[in-house]
Each structure stands twice: as C-alpha cells, then as structure tokens.
XYZ file of C-alpha atoms in Angstrom:
513
model
C 206.363 36.732 18.166
C 205.116 39.504 18.569
C 202.062 40.457 20.122
C 198.921 42.162 18.522
C 199.443 45.805 19.629
C 203.230 45.898 20.973
C 205.355 49.316 20.715
C 207.844 49.253 17.869
C 211.199 49.827 18.368
C 213.576 51.845 15.390
C 215.416 48.972 15.370
C 213.578 46.141 15.026
C 210.868 47.377 12.309
C 212.492 45.147 9.598
C 212.224 42.502 11.608
C 208.960 42.801 12.319
C 207.963 44.070 8.979
C 208.523 40.508 8.072
C 207.000 39.354 11.402
C 203.349 39.623 9.221
C 204.545 37.730 6.559
C 204.757 35.092 8.023
C 201.401 35.880 10.664
C 199.962 36.777 6.819
C 200.580 33.144 5.359
C 199.367 31.282 8.579
C 196.611 32.672 7.781
C 196.043 31.449 4.463
C 196.962 28.498 5.451
C 194.899 28.342 8.635
C 191.498 29.578 6.466
C 192.289 26.580 3.145
C 192.867 24.190 6.330
C 189.564 25.417 8.017
C 187.537 25.249 3.942
C 189.669 21.045 4.257
C 188.139 20.111 7.095
C 184.025 21.679 5.827
C 184.719 19.650 2.888
C 185.742 17.018 5.119
C 182.282 17.120 7.894
C 179.512 17.322 5.029
C 180.963 14.264 3.036
C 179.638 12.057 5.279
C 175.900 14.238 4.191
C 174.622 15.112 1.520
C 177.061 17.292 -0.436
C 177.507 20.234 -0.066
C 178.190 23.762 -2.583
C 181.136 23.412 -1.192
C 182.435 20.439 -2.228
C 180.783 19.875 -5.446
C 183.100 23.430 -6.394
C 185.748 21.274 -5.177
C 184.896 17.476 -6.931
C 184.575 20.208 -10.494
C 187.541 22.105 -10.032
C 189.531 18.492 -9.390
C 187.883 16.792 -12.016
C 188.831 19.795 -15.251
C 192.111 19.973 -13.727
C 194.085 17.114 -15.398
C 193.634 14.396 -17.301
C 194.694 12.648 -14.038
C 191.224 14.191 -13.021
C 188.891 13.674 -15.772
C 190.369 10.068 -15.912
C 188.525 9.597 -11.707
C 185.549 11.054 -13.807
C 183.216 13.149 -11.563
C 182.006 11.800 -9.792
C 186.192 11.293 -7.890
C 186.601 13.774 -4.446
C 190.078 14.738 -3.195
C 189.578 13.956 0.576
C 191.097 16.155 2.854
C 194.559 14.945 3.755
C 194.768 15.098 -0.594
C 193.966 19.281 0.571
C 196.473 19.803 3.042
C 199.010 18.642 0.716
C 197.668 20.522 -2.236
C 200.813 22.223 -4.783
C 199.342 25.873 -4.003
C 199.524 24.592 0.365
C 203.197 23.292 0.285
C 203.547 26.545 -1.465
C 202.670 28.748 1.715
C 204.432 26.145 3.756
C 208.152 26.598 2.139
C 207.224 30.055 1.874
C 206.057 30.696 5.623
C 210.151 28.590 5.795
C 211.775 30.368 3.841
C 210.597 34.181 5.650
C 211.214 32.836 9.440
C 214.953 31.732 8.433
C 214.988 34.909 6.637
C 213.897 36.964 9.974
C 216.382 34.766 12.251
C 218.868 35.291 10.419
C 218.236 39.226 10.153
C 217.558 38.738 14.206
C 220.584 37.302 14.660
C 222.100 40.266 13.089
C 220.989 43.050 14.732
C 220.327 41.979 17.773
C 224.440 41.026 17.864
C 225.340 44.859 17.422
C 223.604 46.223 19.104
C 224.473 50.001 20.995
C 224.655 50.368 24.560
C 221.661 53.221 23.448
C 218.957 50.262 21.856
C 219.643 47.699 24.980
C 218.990 50.537 27.437
C 215.330 50.884 25.273
C 215.630 46.826 25.201
C 215.139 47.503 29.108
C 212.545 49.908 29.363
C 210.598 48.339 26.945
C 206.499 48.970 28.201
C 205.608 44.855 27.169
C 209.378 43.250 29.383
C 208.376 40.955 31.874
C 208.401 41.766 34.950
C 208.599 40.595 38.776
C 205.230 40.189 39.503
C 205.303 37.760 35.541
C 208.612 36.139 36.682
C 207.525 35.356 40.330
C 204.126 33.173 38.429
C 206.665 31.490 36.148
C 209.496 31.019 37.258
C 207.862 30.469 41.168
C 204.869 28.617 42.776
C 202.919 28.567 45.983
C 203.723 33.357 46.030
C 202.668 34.490 49.381
C 202.779 37.988 49.457
C 203.838 40.009 52.920
C 203.275 43.271 52.853
C 203.470 46.851 55.255
C 206.927 47.690 56.620
C 205.568 47.975 60.176
C 205.752 51.621 60.692
C 204.173 53.646 57.955
C 202.976 51.876 55.534
C 202.554 49.691 52.002
C 204.864 50.313 49.073
C 203.788 48.966 45.216
C 206.985 49.994 43.944
C 208.672 46.783 46.264
C 206.661 43.512 46.199
C 208.276 40.700 48.758
C 207.406 36.787 49.636
C 207.785 33.577 50.576
C 207.243 31.046 47.176
C 209.208 27.742 46.422
C 212.068 26.926 44.005
C 212.521 23.701 42.467
C 211.055 22.492 45.970
C 212.941 25.486 48.499
C 211.156 27.825 50.556
C 212.928 30.480 49.509
C 212.506 35.332 50.186
C 211.647 37.029 46.661
C 211.901 40.503 46.757
C 212.066 42.901 44.495
C 210.588 45.305 43.005
C 207.349 46.503 40.992
C 206.942 48.390 37.756
C 203.121 48.794 36.290
C 201.638 48.336 32.563
C 199.433 50.638 32.419
C 199.590 54.808 33.223
C 197.074 53.494 36.148
C 198.759 50.806 37.483
C 202.571 52.981 37.129
C 201.260 55.458 39.282
C 199.821 52.442 42.231
C 203.810 51.868 41.585
C 205.351 54.834 42.062
C 206.675 53.600 38.253
C 208.715 50.793 39.800
C 210.680 53.651 42.397
C 210.484 53.136 46.478
C 209.904 54.616 49.606
C 211.029 54.933 51.933
C 209.022 52.760 53.602
C 209.765 50.035 50.417
C 213.481 50.065 51.610
C 211.862 49.380 54.679
C 209.888 46.406 53.602
C 212.964 44.456 51.979
C 214.882 45.117 55.199
C 212.188 43.198 57.462
C 211.652 40.463 55.118
C 215.446 40.035 54.677
C 215.579 40.250 58.524
C 212.372 37.440 58.511
C 214.687 35.362 56.005
C 217.563 35.673 58.251
C 216.169 34.508 60.911
C 213.991 31.120 59.720
C 217.287 30.172 56.904
C 216.031 31.175 54.060
C 217.748 31.780 50.841
C 217.013 35.250 49.784
C 215.919 36.369 46.250
C 216.182 40.119 44.822
C 215.061 40.658 41.841
C 215.778 45.127 40.740
C 213.797 46.708 38.391
C 213.779 50.474 38.120
C 215.151 53.631 37.739
C 215.674 54.709 40.555
C 214.860 55.480 44.196
C 211.766 57.580 44.461
C 213.560 61.222 45.711
C 210.271 63.214 46.450
C 209.816 65.563 48.810
C 207.953 63.279 51.141
C 210.948 60.344 50.715
C 212.963 62.627 51.484
C 211.061 64.014 54.898
C 210.532 59.594 56.323
C 214.920 59.095 55.950
C 215.215 57.770 52.402
C 219.042 57.822 52.106
C 218.490 56.634 55.598
C 216.438 53.372 54.300
C 218.267 52.782 51.654
C 222.190 53.074 53.962
C 220.012 50.345 56.051
C 220.012 47.682 53.461
C 222.961 48.020 52.491
C 224.223 47.690 55.675
C 222.575 44.896 56.621
C 222.697 42.893 53.781
C 226.225 42.758 53.772
C 226.059 40.851 57.176
C 223.119 38.815 56.235
C 223.417 35.269 57.335
C 221.857 33.645 54.260
C 222.536 33.181 50.169
C 221.692 35.871 48.912
C 221.102 35.880 44.773
C 220.624 39.407 43.012
C 219.318 39.123 38.974
C 218.821 42.858 36.900
C 215.507 42.403 35.567
C 215.711 45.417 33.579
C 216.931 48.510 34.259
C 218.639 48.761 37.518
C 219.730 52.715 38.622
C 221.454 54.395 41.235
C 221.618 53.222 44.843
C 217.710 52.604 44.657
C 218.889 49.055 42.239
C 221.953 48.995 45.138
C 219.829 48.938 47.947
C 218.883 44.905 47.483
C 221.903 43.710 45.183
C 223.956 43.156 47.882
C 223.826 39.765 47.149
C 225.984 36.088 46.912
C 226.105 36.600 42.901
C 224.333 39.152 40.632
C 223.333 37.635 38.109
C 221.693 40.257 34.928
C 219.673 39.470 31.910
C 221.342 39.547 28.374
C 219.405 43.249 27.382
C 218.901 44.711 31.315
C 221.098 47.365 32.552
C 222.534 48.559 35.203
C 224.349 52.257 36.318
C 225.186 54.801 38.460
C 222.521 57.434 36.596
C 220.500 57.135 34.148
C 221.667 58.547 30.588
C 219.428 60.801 30.664
C 220.516 62.122 34.063
C 224.427 61.412 33.456
C 223.813 63.411 29.619
C 222.103 66.954 31.637
C 225.079 66.309 33.709
C 227.612 66.390 31.609
C 226.097 67.667 28.671
C 224.239 70.140 30.687
C 221.914 68.592 27.548
C 219.605 65.468 28.648
C 219.288 64.948 24.529
C 222.603 63.254 24.424
C 222.035 60.585 26.586
C 223.005 57.999 23.834
C 226.227 59.642 24.044
C 226.192 59.024 27.675
C 225.468 55.824 27.702
C 228.085 54.846 25.977
C 230.672 56.270 28.349
C 228.937 54.536 31.225
C 228.815 51.763 29.686
C 225.757 49.701 31.458
C 225.069 46.324 29.810
C 225.897 42.856 30.625
C 228.601 42.437 28.451
C 230.471 45.745 29.851
C 229.500 45.047 33.569
C 231.094 41.065 33.654
C 233.804 42.026 32.018
C 233.944 44.242 34.421
C 233.765 42.305 37.626
C 230.099 43.695 38.787
C 227.981 40.805 37.104
C 229.063 37.393 38.377
C 227.090 35.732 35.429
C 224.777 36.456 32.127
C 221.443 34.951 32.004
C 220.127 34.895 27.969
C 216.728 36.083 27.513
C 214.479 34.786 24.130
C 215.765 35.947 20.912
C 214.879 39.714 19.596
C 214.468 39.972 23.424
C 212.773 39.277 27.301
C 210.042 41.109 25.325
C 208.823 38.298 22.873
C 208.936 35.809 24.396
C 208.786 35.105 28.617
C 207.780 31.458 29.225
C 212.150 31.478 27.281
C 213.279 34.089 28.797
C 211.553 32.835 32.512
C 213.125 29.176 31.829
C 217.175 30.000 31.806
C 216.700 32.350 35.047
C 215.239 29.978 37.001
C 217.706 27.373 36.313
C 220.112 29.850 36.977
C 218.156 30.590 40.392
C 218.421 26.664 41.207
C 222.555 26.615 40.038
C 223.372 28.878 42.049
C 221.386 28.419 44.679
C 222.445 24.814 45.092
C 226.271 25.429 45.216
C 225.728 28.644 48.165
C 223.829 26.189 50.406
C 227.151 24.101 50.803
C 228.577 27.322 53.089
C 227.358 28.219 55.699
C 227.144 31.664 57.559
C 230.067 32.920 58.279
C 231.267 32.000 54.522
C 229.125 33.172 53.394
C 229.413 37.051 55.397
C 233.185 36.590 53.952
C 232.778 35.774 50.331
C 230.240 38.634 50.005
C 232.807 41.220 51.017
C 234.975 40.123 48.893
C 233.203 40.045 46.075
C 232.515 43.535 46.650
C 235.261 44.213 47.583
C 237.952 42.905 44.971
C 235.030 45.480 41.906
C 237.448 48.203 40.873
C 240.828 46.815 42.102
C 244.265 47.452 39.329
C 246.534 45.291 38.344
C 250.418 46.175 37.725
C 249.943 47.180 34.879
C 247.145 49.529 35.135
C 249.154 50.951 37.811
C 252.411 50.949 35.384
C 250.125 52.530 33.520
C 249.016 55.727 35.589
C 250.478 57.822 34.795
C 249.152 58.191 30.193
C 246.282 59.879 31.638
C 242.675 60.473 30.455
C 241.379 60.133 26.842
C 241.311 63.019 25.461
C 237.774 63.234 25.116
C 238.191 62.607 29.345
C 234.620 60.077 28.838
C 234.841 56.455 26.692
C 237.804 55.764 28.457
C 238.377 55.026 32.809
C 240.772 57.146 34.350
C 243.421 54.978 34.339
C 244.599 53.213 30.898
C 245.225 49.657 30.948
C 243.070 47.044 32.151
C 241.135 47.940 34.166
C 238.092 46.411 36.691
C 238.731 43.217 35.404
C 239.384 41.108 38.412
C 236.000 38.242 39.187
C 235.161 37.957 42.845
C 237.422 34.907 42.753
C 240.518 36.360 41.859
C 239.987 39.478 44.713
C 242.131 37.925 47.056
C 245.410 37.781 44.091
C 244.396 41.276 43.123
C 244.565 42.682 46.365
C 247.830 41.199 46.930
C 249.328 42.839 43.034
C 248.136 45.764 44.464
C 249.957 46.143 47.632
C 253.220 45.060 46.195
C 252.711 48.329 43.850
C 251.639 50.158 45.622
C 254.548 49.327 48.831
C 257.452 49.918 45.458
C 255.245 52.729 44.445
C 256.119 54.166 48.606
C 259.789 53.514 48.868
C 259.889 55.240 45.451
C 258.253 58.213 47.145
C 260.345 57.705 50.329
C 263.861 57.404 48.844
C 262.756 60.630 46.432
C 261.532 63.024 49.789
C 265.082 62.020 51.374
C 267.263 63.713 48.760
C 264.393 66.466 48.926
C 265.007 66.347 52.406
C 268.083 66.715 52.054
C 268.959 69.660 49.414
C 267.061 71.967 51.269
C 268.974 71.341 54.440
C 272.961 72.467 52.751
C 270.689 75.054 51.560
C 269.170 75.954 55.327
C 272.598 76.622 56.048
C 274.096 79.469 53.229
C 271.134 81.162 54.512
C 272.449 80.159 58.261
C 275.524 82.229 57.502
C 273.830 84.413 54.678
C 271.521 85.367 57.779
C 274.226 85.695 60.591
C 276.027 88.301 58.457
C 273.180 90.311 57.392
C 272.045 90.560 61.247
C 276.349 91.319 62.349
C 276.076 94.027 59.459
C 272.723 95.575 61.078
C 274.074 95.666 64.188
C 277.072 97.777 63.654
C 274.119 99.907 62.122
C 272.384 100.102 64.616
C 275.606 100.443 67.107
C 276.769 103.579 64.504
C 272.939 104.744 64.285
C 272.648 104.909 68.241
C 275.464 107.127 68.310
C 275.156 109.616 66.798
C 271.945 109.686 67.583
C 273.557 110.308 71.364
C 275.909 112.984 69.542
C 272.708 114.663 68.871
C 270.585 114.863 71.925
C 274.048 115.997 73.609
C 274.023 118.706 71.325
C 271.478 119.533 71.720
C 270.792 119.857 75.324
C 274.095 122.081 75.415
C 271.876 124.935 73.025
C 269.487 124.093 75.271
C 271.799 125.250 78.360
C 273.027 127.777 76.330
C 269.493 129.208 75.622
C 268.646 129.191 79.252
C 271.520 130.716 80.286
C 271.030 133.955 78.092
C 267.176 134.067 79.461
C 268.347 134.389 82.475
C 270.536 137.298 82.306
C 268.682 138.651 79.176
C 266.543 139.099 82.701
C 267.910 139.616 85.072
C 269.178 142.971 83.191
C 265.398 143.835 82.697
C 265.279 143.354 85.839
C 268.131 145.784 87.296
C 266.560 148.734 84.582
C 263.314 148.556 86.349
C 264.660 148.816 89.388
C 265.551 153.116 89.800
C 262.801 153.631 88.074
C 260.494 152.629 91.186
C 262.539 154.197 93.717
C 263.115 157.960 92.321
C 259.132 157.786 92.155
C 256.768 159.812 94.524
C 254.972 158.184 97.756
C 251.342 158.504 96.517
C 248.959 158.839 99.134
C 245.523 156.943 97.875
C 242.556 159.374 98.639
C 239.677 157.851 100.232
C 236.996 157.085 98.422
C 234.078 159.662 97.465
C 236.075 162.288 98.579
C 237.968 165.439 96.444
C 241.330 165.940 96.238
C 243.017 169.636 97.577
C 244.698 171.910 95.156
C-alpha cells in the first residue's frame, strides 16, 4: 500500500487511484466498527442516545424487529455483520483483486525507461534500510585513514543469519539536506579508500563481504580528481579481484559506471527486480550519441540495463524479486527476499577455499562477453541499420553464463584458429601472386635499364664530339688572335724608328728658338 505523500509515477496512477478508493472504504468501515464499540461500551451502563437511536432503527426496520419489541438491541457482532458492512467488505475485496490484476499487467510490461524511473524512486529502500531489515548488530566503521570520511559510502560489521560479515554500500539521502551530506550517493576518493580499507580488514579476519550498489556514478568534481579518483577506483578493482574471501554484490537501485563497479567485482552478482546497471546513465548516453539529453528513453532501450537484460547477457547471476509494485511499496517483503538470497549464496561460497574463490571470480568476469560459433559466423552481417538497437555482432551474443565460461572460451579458440588458418592461406596465395608480378617487373626494369644505358652512351658520345668541336674552334680563334697581334706589332715598329730623338728639357727652363 502506498504511503502518504509518496511520489507518483505516471504509469502507476491507475493503480494508485484504485488504492485511494480502497483506503476510503476501509476508513468508512473502520468508522462503523468504532461506532459499534461505543454502543457496546455504553450498553453496560446507562443507555446512550446513540444506543436508543440504533434500537429505534432496528425496531422499525422489519417485521422481525417489531416482533422483538422496542426493547430489542443489536449486539456489536450484529453491527459488524450488517448488510452495509458486508457490502463494504465485498467492494473492498473486489477493488483489491482489480488493483492486483492491473498492477501485474502494468509491471509485467514495463519499458526500460520506466524501470529506470522505479530504480530512482525517492522512496525506494536504501542501503541503511536493508542493513536494518536484513542484518543485525551493525557497527559502522568510518574513515579512510588518509583524508577523511565520505558519507556517500557506509560500511561496517554486521550479522547475517548468525554469521559475521562485512557490509559495504552506497548511501543516498531522503531529503535535500541528507542528499547534500551523502553527495547524492556519489563517492569521492576517500569513500572508495574507506571501502578498500574495510575489504582488506575483512580478508585479514576471513569475513565474507556483502556490497550494495546504489549510485549514479563516482563524483566527477575537480576536488575528487585532484585527490586521485581514478586511482582509488582502479585500486578497488584490483584488490577485489584478488580477495581470498567470498564476495557477494547486490544492485539494489541505480548502478552507474565505474563508481558502481568499484565495489561490485564479486563471486556472485545479484540484482533486484527493478534495479538498473549500466556503463553510463541514459541521459549521458543520449547527450553523447544524440546530442540531446531529452532522448534518454531511446538511449535506455539501447543500453539493455534492466535485470532481465543483464541476466540474459550473463552480467548478473540472480534476480531478487521485489514486492508487488516495487520495493518502495513494501520494504519488509523486498528485504526478506534479499536476505534469503544472500544467505543462500554465502552458504554455497563458504565451501570454497581462497584460491578457488579467486579463480572463480576471475573466470566469471572473463566469461562476460564471450561469443559462440554462431555469433562469429554472423560477424559479416554487421550492425543494424540504426546502429543502436542491436549489438555489433549478430546472433546469440553474450549468452554464456559464468559456469559455461570455459566451454565458450574453447569454442571461441577453435573458431579463432579456423579463422586464422583461412587468413594464412589467403595470405600465402596473395604472396605467390606478387612473386610472379615481381619477376615480370624485374625483367621490365632490366630492359628499361639497358635502354637507358644505351641512351646514356649516345648522349656521352654526342657530348664528347661537341666538346672536341668546341676545342678546335677555340684553337683556331686563339691562332687568329695571335696572328692579328703579330701584324699589329710589325706595323707599329717603323713608326717608332723614324721618330727623332727628342731631348727632354729640364723643368722650369724655356726652350731656345
């Protein structure tokens, strides 16, 4: 039954309308019962006005009443079983059956975006609610022994079915004030380092670990990046992969990106019926792919983020049923289902030693994403036309459970070896074809080289003849120049001989006449 002031989702409104009618009829029936109790209490003492009025009505109501006389009074049992009360009971039962059938019809056909809305419901139970309902003797441990305490992650020791376990989980808030204190469930590096410290503590004392995932993602602020957000998440992934104790993770609400995976590297991953688990939020995916965050519903259909989708893909191992209409309708029923699932999984893991637990955890995550032979054969078909509603590889993709991981790997290896052999054969044929082409090209190159050498020799011979002609021409020109110079010198010699010898007069003297 819904709580007063609970947020209404659009697809829940027909069910909530019927529930309001049921509540009104129950209040009417409760008022009649209260009236009957008042009559019964006053009947032992003095007669009350209410009692007298009831007697008069009963006396005049039928011949049977008149036969009993005016002094006959109806007992409280008769009041409760009156025709009016019976009609109210029948109407309430009819409305309850109708509401149950309508709820089953609506929740059986929820879209992925409607499941996202349920997972984000503000009244949905949080980690601390499950700690109160599923566990006992919880002792919270705070701080990362390095920077401070992050309230977005809670953790500590608790008892589950009499066994001491370490519980770690994301924690959101109910009110605005709580959400600010818890940072809306988005941990900073100190939160992941606190979780890391508690994991190592549990391993030191041999305690099983239960983690509860409910976060939109790690906090992306500048201060978180400055303190090493990526390094803190990576270290959590590394340490969880090598833990020698049983680890069970539960997606209880919204599991987003690496901030969720940082505490979800487990031997068994469970998921509540109306939780979501994805590498990115639908709004973030729509902003990247469609450049429009309002396309989140379309992105949610492509992400395959519901429990049924992820169970079919082998990402989660078990789906925990919720109360009818979602966990926010009935905390206790959902918590009881979760408690039974956790006890069952931990009992199965308790029989394994540390090395087997580590190996099974490794095999589980290696099996995620394995392809079978049919998928490899259909690789050539490529992606779908829209590029979103189907994976890149057609066929039965990611349909391998963790227990069948080894067989899937063997099939994948065999298919890969066949593909490799075919590729080598193709490469060999391609290699032989170029060798013939290379011989022809070498022959052509040799002929070209011979022609080029002949051309070069002819050009050299022509150049030598030109050089010889030039040298002869130069010798002739030099001989002509010498002969001309000799003739000129002979011509100038007689002129010099016939000229009289003139004595040079001293400077400053006048010649004699």
